[in-house]
Short mmCIF file of C-alpha atoms in Angstrom, two decimals:
data_model
loop_
_atom_site.label_atom_id
_atom_site.label_comp_id
_atom_site.label_asym_id
_atom_site.label_seq_id
_atom_site.Cartn_x
_atom_site.Cartn_y
_atom_site.Cartn_z
CA MET D 1 150.75 -18.92 87.49
CA LYS D 2 149.42 -21.41 85.27
CA THR D 3 146.52 -19.89 83.89
CA LEU D 4 149.12 -17.26 82.80
CA ARG D 5 152.09 -19.70 81.45
CA ARG D 6 150.74 -21.40 78.14
CA SER D 7 152.43 -18.24 75.90
CA ARG D 8 155.98 -17.47 74.78
CA SER D 9 157.75 -15.50 73.15
CA SER D 10 157.30 -15.66 68.99
CA ALA D 11 160.61 -14.02 68.76
CA ARG D 12 163.17 -16.00 67.94
CA ARG D 13 167.11 -16.33 66.62
CA CYS D 14 168.46 -18.95 64.42
CA PHE D 15 171.64 -20.13 65.64
CA PRO D 16 173.60 -22.71 63.01
CA ALA D 17 174.56 -25.85 63.98
CA LEU D 18 176.94 -26.06 66.49
CA ALA D 19 180.17 -27.87 65.93
CA LEU D 20 180.62 -29.53 68.81
CA LEU D 21 177.97 -31.35 69.84
CA VAL D 22 177.78 -34.68 71.72
CA LEU D 23 177.22 -37.26 69.73
CA ALA D 24 176.48 -39.71 71.95
CA PRO D 25 175.78 -39.37 75.82
CA ALA D 26 178.03 -40.59 78.57
CA VAL D 27 176.22 -43.47 81.12
CA ARG D 28 176.42 -42.92 84.45
CA ALA D 29 178.12 -45.71 86.74
CA SER D 30 174.87 -45.21 88.80
CA ALA D 31 171.86 -43.62 88.61
CA ALA D 32 169.67 -42.16 91.95
CA GLU D 33 166.18 -42.88 93.06
CA PHE D 34 164.22 -41.58 90.05
CA ALA D 35 162.35 -38.32 91.64
CA ARG D 36 158.62 -38.89 92.07
CA GLY D 37 158.20 -35.17 92.77
CA ALA D 38 155.43 -32.31 93.84
CA ASP D 39 155.91 -28.46 93.63
CA THR D 40 154.35 -27.02 96.89
CA GLY D 41 155.12 -23.76 96.80
CA TRP D 42 151.62 -22.70 97.82
CA LEU D 43 151.37 -24.64 100.57
CA SER D 44 152.34 -22.60 103.78
CA GLU D 45 149.85 -20.01 102.46
CA MET D 46 147.06 -22.39 102.12
CA GLU D 47 147.72 -23.22 105.27
CA SER D 48 147.37 -20.11 106.79
CA ARG D 49 144.30 -19.13 105.07
CA GLY D 50 143.01 -22.82 107.20
CA VAL D 51 143.08 -25.03 103.81
CA LYS D 52 142.78 -28.84 105.19
CA PHE D 53 143.94 -31.56 103.56
CA ARG D 54 142.55 -35.21 104.04
CA ASP D 55 144.29 -38.91 102.94
CA ALA D 56 142.62 -41.15 100.43
CA SER D 57 140.13 -42.59 103.52
CA GLY D 58 139.12 -39.20 104.58
CA THR D 59 141.22 -38.37 107.66
CA GLY D 60 142.87 -35.38 107.86
CA ARG D 61 146.49 -35.42 107.78
CA ASP D 62 149.39 -32.88 107.07
CA CYS D 63 149.32 -32.62 103.11
CA LEU D 64 153.11 -33.39 102.84
CA ALA D 65 151.85 -36.54 104.90
CA VAL D 66 149.63 -37.33 101.78
CA LEU D 67 151.65 -36.88 99.49
CA GLN D 68 154.23 -39.18 100.93
CA GLN D 69 151.51 -41.85 100.85
CA CYS D 70 150.84 -41.02 97.31
CA GLY D 71 154.25 -41.90 96.56
CA ILE D 72 156.11 -38.61 96.18
CA ASN D 73 159.63 -38.46 97.25
CA ALA D 74 160.82 -34.68 96.23
CA ILE D 75 159.63 -31.19 96.92
CA ARG D 76 160.18 -28.23 94.49
CA LEU D 77 159.86 -24.87 96.07
CA ARG D 78 160.00 -21.80 93.77
CA VAL D 79 161.87 -18.66 95.36
CA TRP D 80 160.96 -14.87 94.79
CA VAL D 81 163.15 -11.50 95.51
CA ASP D 82 161.47 -9.91 97.35
CA PRO D 83 157.48 -10.95 97.25
CA ARG D 84 155.16 -8.36 99.05
CA ASP D 85 153.12 -10.97 100.96
CA GLY D 86 156.22 -13.01 101.99
CA TRP D 87 154.89 -16.28 100.39
CA CYS D 88 157.60 -18.05 98.64
CA GLY D 89 160.39 -15.45 99.92
CA ARG D 90 163.52 -16.58 101.17
CA ASP D 91 162.52 -17.17 105.10
CA ASP D 92 159.16 -18.85 103.76
CA VAL D 93 161.54 -21.24 101.52
CA VAL D 94 163.50 -22.11 104.31
CA LYS D 95 161.14 -23.00 107.05
CA THR D 96 159.09 -25.13 103.86
CA ALA D 97 162.51 -26.40 103.03
CA ALA D 98 163.20 -27.57 106.61
CA ARG D 99 160.13 -28.88 107.06
CA ALA D 100 159.97 -31.17 103.78
CA LYS D 101 163.42 -32.53 104.85
CA SER D 102 162.44 -33.45 108.26
CA ARG D 103 160.07 -35.69 106.38
CA GLY D 104 162.24 -37.54 104.39
CA PHE D 105 161.71 -35.38 100.66
CA ARG D 106 164.72 -34.95 98.30
CA LEU D 107 164.04 -30.99 97.41
CA MET D 108 164.26 -28.75 94.31
CA ILE D 109 164.63 -25.10 94.42
CA ASP D 110 163.53 -23.27 92.02
CA PHE D 111 164.63 -19.48 91.28
CA HIS D 112 162.44 -16.75 89.69
CA TYR D 113 164.80 -14.22 89.75
CA SER D 114 161.47 -11.93 90.22
CA ASP D 115 159.69 -10.81 92.85
CA ARG D 116 156.57 -12.66 91.15
CA TRP D 117 155.39 -15.04 89.05
CA ALA D 118 158.55 -15.38 86.04
CA ASP D 119 157.12 -17.81 83.09
CA PRO D 120 157.13 -17.76 79.16
CA GLY D 121 155.12 -14.49 79.11
CA LYS D 122 156.90 -12.51 82.07
CA GLN D 123 160.59 -12.46 83.05
CA ASN D 124 160.35 -9.29 85.20
CA LYS D 125 163.45 -7.74 87.05
CA PRO D 126 162.55 -7.55 90.62
CA ALA D 127 161.73 -3.97 91.98
CA ALA D 128 165.15 -3.66 93.36
CA TRP D 129 167.22 -4.44 90.09
CA ARG D 130 164.80 -2.35 87.95
CA ASP D 131 167.17 0.22 86.67
CA HIS D 132 170.51 -3.19 86.81
CA GLY D 133 172.06 -3.36 83.55
CA LEU D 134 173.17 -6.30 82.34
CA GLU D 135 176.45 -6.52 84.78
CA GLN D 136 175.00 -5.77 87.79
CA LEU D 137 172.04 -7.84 87.26
CA LYS D 138 174.69 -10.96 86.70
CA LEU D 139 176.04 -9.75 90.39
CA ASP D 140 172.49 -9.32 91.77
CA VAL D 141 171.56 -12.82 90.91
CA ARG D 142 174.98 -14.29 92.52
CA ALA D 143 174.38 -12.50 95.35
CA HIS D 144 170.45 -13.56 95.70
CA THR D 145 171.44 -17.14 95.12
CA LEU D 146 174.20 -17.20 97.72
CA ASP D 147 171.48 -15.88 100.36
CA VAL D 148 168.78 -17.74 99.72
CA LEU D 149 171.09 -21.54 99.78
CA ARG D 150 173.58 -20.07 102.47
CA ALA D 151 170.37 -20.03 104.50
CA LEU D 152 169.43 -23.41 103.85
CA LYS D 153 172.45 -24.56 104.31
CA SER D 154 172.42 -22.88 107.92
CA ALA D 155 169.34 -24.73 108.27
CA GLY D 156 170.61 -28.08 107.37
CA VAL D 157 168.95 -28.58 103.99
CA THR D 158 170.72 -29.70 101.15
CA PRO D 159 168.96 -29.41 97.78
CA GLU D 160 169.56 -32.39 95.35
CA TRP D 161 168.57 -29.58 92.29
CA ILE D 162 168.83 -26.02 91.60
CA GLN D 163 166.67 -24.46 88.68
CA ILE D 164 168.26 -21.09 87.41
CA GLY D 165 165.30 -19.29 86.09
CA ASN D 166 161.80 -20.62 85.84
CA GLU D 167 160.08 -21.55 82.19
CA THR D 168 162.80 -19.20 80.59
CA ASN D 169 161.92 -19.52 76.91
CA SER D 170 163.15 -16.29 75.97
CA GLY D 171 165.87 -15.70 78.99
CA MET D 172 164.81 -13.86 82.36
CA LEU D 173 165.47 -10.45 83.61
CA TRP D 174 163.86 -8.53 80.77
CA PRO D 175 165.44 -6.87 78.11
CA ASP D 176 168.85 -7.37 79.25
CA GLY D 177 168.39 -11.23 79.86
CA ARG D 178 165.78 -11.76 76.93
CA ALA D 179 167.39 -14.39 74.91
CA SER D 180 165.73 -13.72 71.42
CA THR D 181 167.60 -10.55 71.64
CA ALA D 182 170.41 -10.68 73.66
CA MET D 183 171.26 -14.70 74.25
CA ALA D 184 174.74 -13.67 75.59
CA GLY D 185 173.49 -11.93 78.34
CA PHE D 186 170.79 -14.58 79.35
CA ALA D 187 173.85 -17.21 79.05
CA GLY D 188 175.93 -14.99 81.76
CA LEU D 189 172.85 -14.37 84.07
CA VAL D 190 172.67 -18.56 83.82
CA THR D 191 176.48 -18.86 84.73
CA SER D 192 176.42 -16.30 87.06
CA GLY D 193 173.47 -18.41 88.94
CA TYR D 194 175.49 -21.99 88.58
CA ASP D 195 178.70 -20.43 89.29
CA ALA D 196 177.14 -18.79 93.20
CA ALA D 197 175.12 -22.82 93.40
CA LYS D 198 178.16 -25.02 92.91
CA SER D 199 180.11 -22.75 95.51
CA VAL D 200 177.39 -23.50 98.33
CA PHE D 201 176.05 -26.92 97.19
CA PRO D 202 178.96 -28.73 94.45
CA ASP D 203 176.71 -31.60 94.33
CA ALA D 204 173.77 -30.16 93.26
CA VAL D 205 172.25 -31.01 89.87
CA ILE D 206 171.65 -26.85 87.85
CA ILE D 207 168.68 -27.07 85.47
CA VAL D 208 167.76 -24.65 82.83
CA HIS D 209 164.13 -24.80 82.58
CA ILE D 210 162.12 -23.81 79.75
CA SER D 211 157.85 -24.98 78.66
CA ASN D 212 156.49 -26.74 75.99
CA GLY D 213 158.51 -30.04 76.43
CA TYR D 214 157.06 -31.33 73.17
CA ASP D 215 158.52 -28.59 71.32
CA GLY D 216 161.93 -29.43 69.79
CA LYS D 217 162.42 -26.91 67.73
CA LEU D 218 162.28 -24.56 70.82
CA PHE D 219 164.21 -26.74 72.88
CA ARG D 220 166.96 -27.05 70.35
CA TRP D 221 167.12 -22.93 69.92
CA MET D 222 167.41 -22.37 73.38
CA PHE D 223 170.00 -25.08 73.91
CA ASP D 224 172.54 -24.41 70.95
CA GLY D 225 171.78 -20.60 71.68
CA LEU D 226 173.08 -20.93 75.37
CA THR D 227 176.43 -23.45 74.43
CA ALA D 228 177.31 -21.46 72.09
CA ASN D 229 177.41 -18.67 74.34
CA HIS D 230 179.27 -21.13 76.87
CA ALA D 231 176.58 -21.30 79.22
CA LYS D 232 177.39 -23.89 82.43
CA PHE D 233 174.19 -26.54 83.07
CA ASP D 234 174.34 -29.49 84.45
CA ALA D 235 170.66 -30.66 83.13
CA ILE D 236 167.77 -29.52 80.96
CA GLY D 237 164.05 -28.99 82.47
CA MET D 238 160.69 -29.52 80.95
CA SER D 239 156.78 -28.37 81.72
CA LEU D 240 154.55 -30.32 80.02
CA TYR D 241 150.60 -29.55 80.37
CA PRO D 242 148.40 -31.47 78.24
CA THR D 243 145.02 -32.05 77.94
CA PRO D 244 142.55 -35.22 78.00
CA ASP D 245 142.34 -35.21 74.17
CA ASN D 246 146.33 -34.49 73.66
CA TRP D 247 148.59 -36.32 75.89
CA ARG D 248 149.24 -39.44 73.82
CA LYS D 249 150.54 -37.54 71.09
CA LEU D 250 152.49 -34.69 73.50
CA THR D 251 154.18 -37.43 75.60
CA ALA D 252 155.31 -39.03 72.03
CA GLU D 253 156.74 -35.59 71.19
CA CYS D 254 158.38 -35.05 74.61
CA LEU D 255 159.73 -38.36 74.61
CA ALA D 256 161.54 -37.78 71.17
CA ASN D 257 162.80 -34.09 72.61
CA MET D 258 164.32 -35.84 75.40
CA ARG D 259 166.07 -38.45 73.38
CA ASP D 260 167.04 -35.51 71.06
CA MET D 261 168.38 -32.98 73.90
CA ILE D 262 170.42 -35.83 75.69
CA ALA D 263 172.04 -36.64 71.90
CA ARG D 264 172.54 -33.23 71.12
CA TYR D 265 173.73 -31.81 74.87
CA GLY D 266 174.66 -34.66 76.75
CA LYS D 267 172.68 -33.77 79.78
CA ASP D 268 170.30 -35.14 81.91
CA ILE D 269 166.34 -34.31 81.52
CA VAL D 270 164.09 -33.37 84.69
CA VAL D 271 160.30 -32.75 84.21
CA SER D 272 159.83 -29.86 86.39
CA GLU D 273 156.32 -29.24 85.77
CA VAL D 274 153.31 -31.52 84.80
CA GLY D 275 149.40 -31.07 84.82
CA MET D 276 146.54 -31.54 83.97
CA GLU D 277 142.41 -30.30 84.81
CA VAL D 278 141.23 -31.94 87.99
CA THR D 279 138.03 -32.90 86.11
CA ALA D 280 139.85 -35.34 84.10
CA PRO D 281 141.85 -37.63 86.93
CA GLU D 282 141.67 -40.92 84.99
CA ALA D 283 143.59 -38.98 81.73
CA CYS D 284 145.76 -37.40 84.27
CA ARG D 285 146.39 -40.58 85.74
CA ASP D 286 147.54 -42.29 82.63
CA PHE D 287 149.37 -38.88 81.19
CA ILE D 288 151.81 -38.87 84.07
CA ALA D 289 152.25 -42.62 84.70
CA ASP D 290 152.92 -42.82 80.79
CA LEU D 291 155.09 -39.79 81.05
CA ILE D 292 157.01 -41.40 84.11
CA ALA D 293 157.72 -44.99 81.92
CA LYS D 294 159.37 -42.88 79.16
CA THR D 295 160.96 -40.57 81.33
CA LYS D 296 162.57 -43.62 83.24
CA SER D 297 163.54 -45.34 80.03
CA LEU D 298 165.76 -42.57 78.90
CA PRO D 299 169.57 -43.93 77.55
CA GLY D 300 172.16 -43.67 80.53
CA HIS D 301 169.88 -43.08 83.23
CA ARG D 302 169.31 -39.55 82.12
CA GLY D 303 165.89 -38.71 83.44
CA LEU D 304 165.61 -37.72 86.62
CA GLY D 305 162.50 -36.97 87.77
CA VAL D 306 158.96 -35.94 87.11
CA PHE D 307 157.41 -33.29 89.06
CA TYR D 308 153.46 -32.26 89.27
CA TRP D 309 153.26 -28.55 89.70
CA GLU D 310 150.89 -28.02 92.86
CA PRO D 311 148.73 -31.34 92.91
CA GLU D 312 147.29 -30.15 96.70
CA CYS D 313 145.47 -27.34 95.24
CA HIS D 314 141.72 -27.59 95.78
CA ALA D 315 138.22 -25.99 96.37
CA GLY D 316 138.76 -23.68 93.65
CA TRP D 317 142.35 -22.14 95.28
CA ALA D 318 143.78 -18.95 93.37
CA GLY D 319 141.55 -20.02 90.59
CA TYR D 320 143.90 -22.81 89.50
CA THR D 321 142.51 -25.47 88.04
CA LYS D 322 145.02 -28.49 87.17
CA GLY D 323 146.14 -29.61 91.06
CA ALA D 324 145.18 -33.31 91.72
CA PHE D 325 143.04 -33.22 94.96
CA ALA D 326 139.23 -33.36 95.02
CA PRO D 327 137.04 -30.51 96.90
CA ASP D 328 137.07 -32.41 100.17
CA GLY D 329 141.16 -32.53 100.05
CA ARG D 330 141.24 -35.83 99.29
CA PRO D 331 144.10 -36.83 96.25
CA THR D 332 142.24 -37.87 93.24
CA ILE D 333 143.42 -40.79 91.40
CA ALA D 334 145.69 -38.96 89.51
CA MET D 335 148.28 -39.14 92.22
CA ASP D 336 148.00 -42.77 91.62
CA ALA D 337 150.46 -42.86 88.98
CA PHE D 338 153.52 -41.94 91.71
CA LYS D 339 153.39 -44.83 93.37
CA PRO D 340 156.33 -47.21 92.91
#
């Protein structure tokens, strides 16, 4: 949950500069449409509790239809291994993904490899994997990834992007995959997820995602480490949650970091999560518009898209305050930034 996502491990391991770094990013022959996305993992649960949504005119509408009117063309869904209440489990994710596909949305699947939230401050093993060591965890990651993606494929859903882990600032499935103490273990887990995902959806873009997109030192530490340990991934994902007072500074730093990641590793970039306090919709709109412009400006069409995390949250849902819908269920002007 975002109220708990601002911390990150202070433990760092210094990696020497890699001998083989990408000095000039390859330019792709063509670029897919830029993703203007929304993470809506809470949606099915919200609807089950009677939460309603309205379009800009005040007419009651399906939330996905409202998001589409706002310019959203892609949906991101988190998946947990064995959630207690079923929300964000495989079946819930497949149902919501099929619903999004029927409306023409593109799809990102975000594997947490946990029964609940995974973020910089916690990367807890699922209960069923609690006593498993690294080699068994690699098999667990493979089996879970295959299970979810095969279910999606059976439902006729093809994700365009797949995240192996969520905000893995110091790895995942601690302690075996804690990057600050076991970078090779984390790299092995990432590769296990990558290989499983590619075996089902070979054209999917596989993402490693960490938070604090402005922190170039953190990103170099992580991706130098993963590269040195031969991890497989296609793109680098970032989160960015500024305030109304510092967003200009952070987006400038994020742009510099994105450019550095492209030059250093030759990877695509996706901003997997953004958000700002719902009480500052004008600043949020300006922030997102600026970040979209910066991401689209990246060389070689390497900027893939920007996703708002749970914009549909309103009326105090789950205590989350960084949504982009007003208390009456209408989108705020923050969502105007996504309109082409």
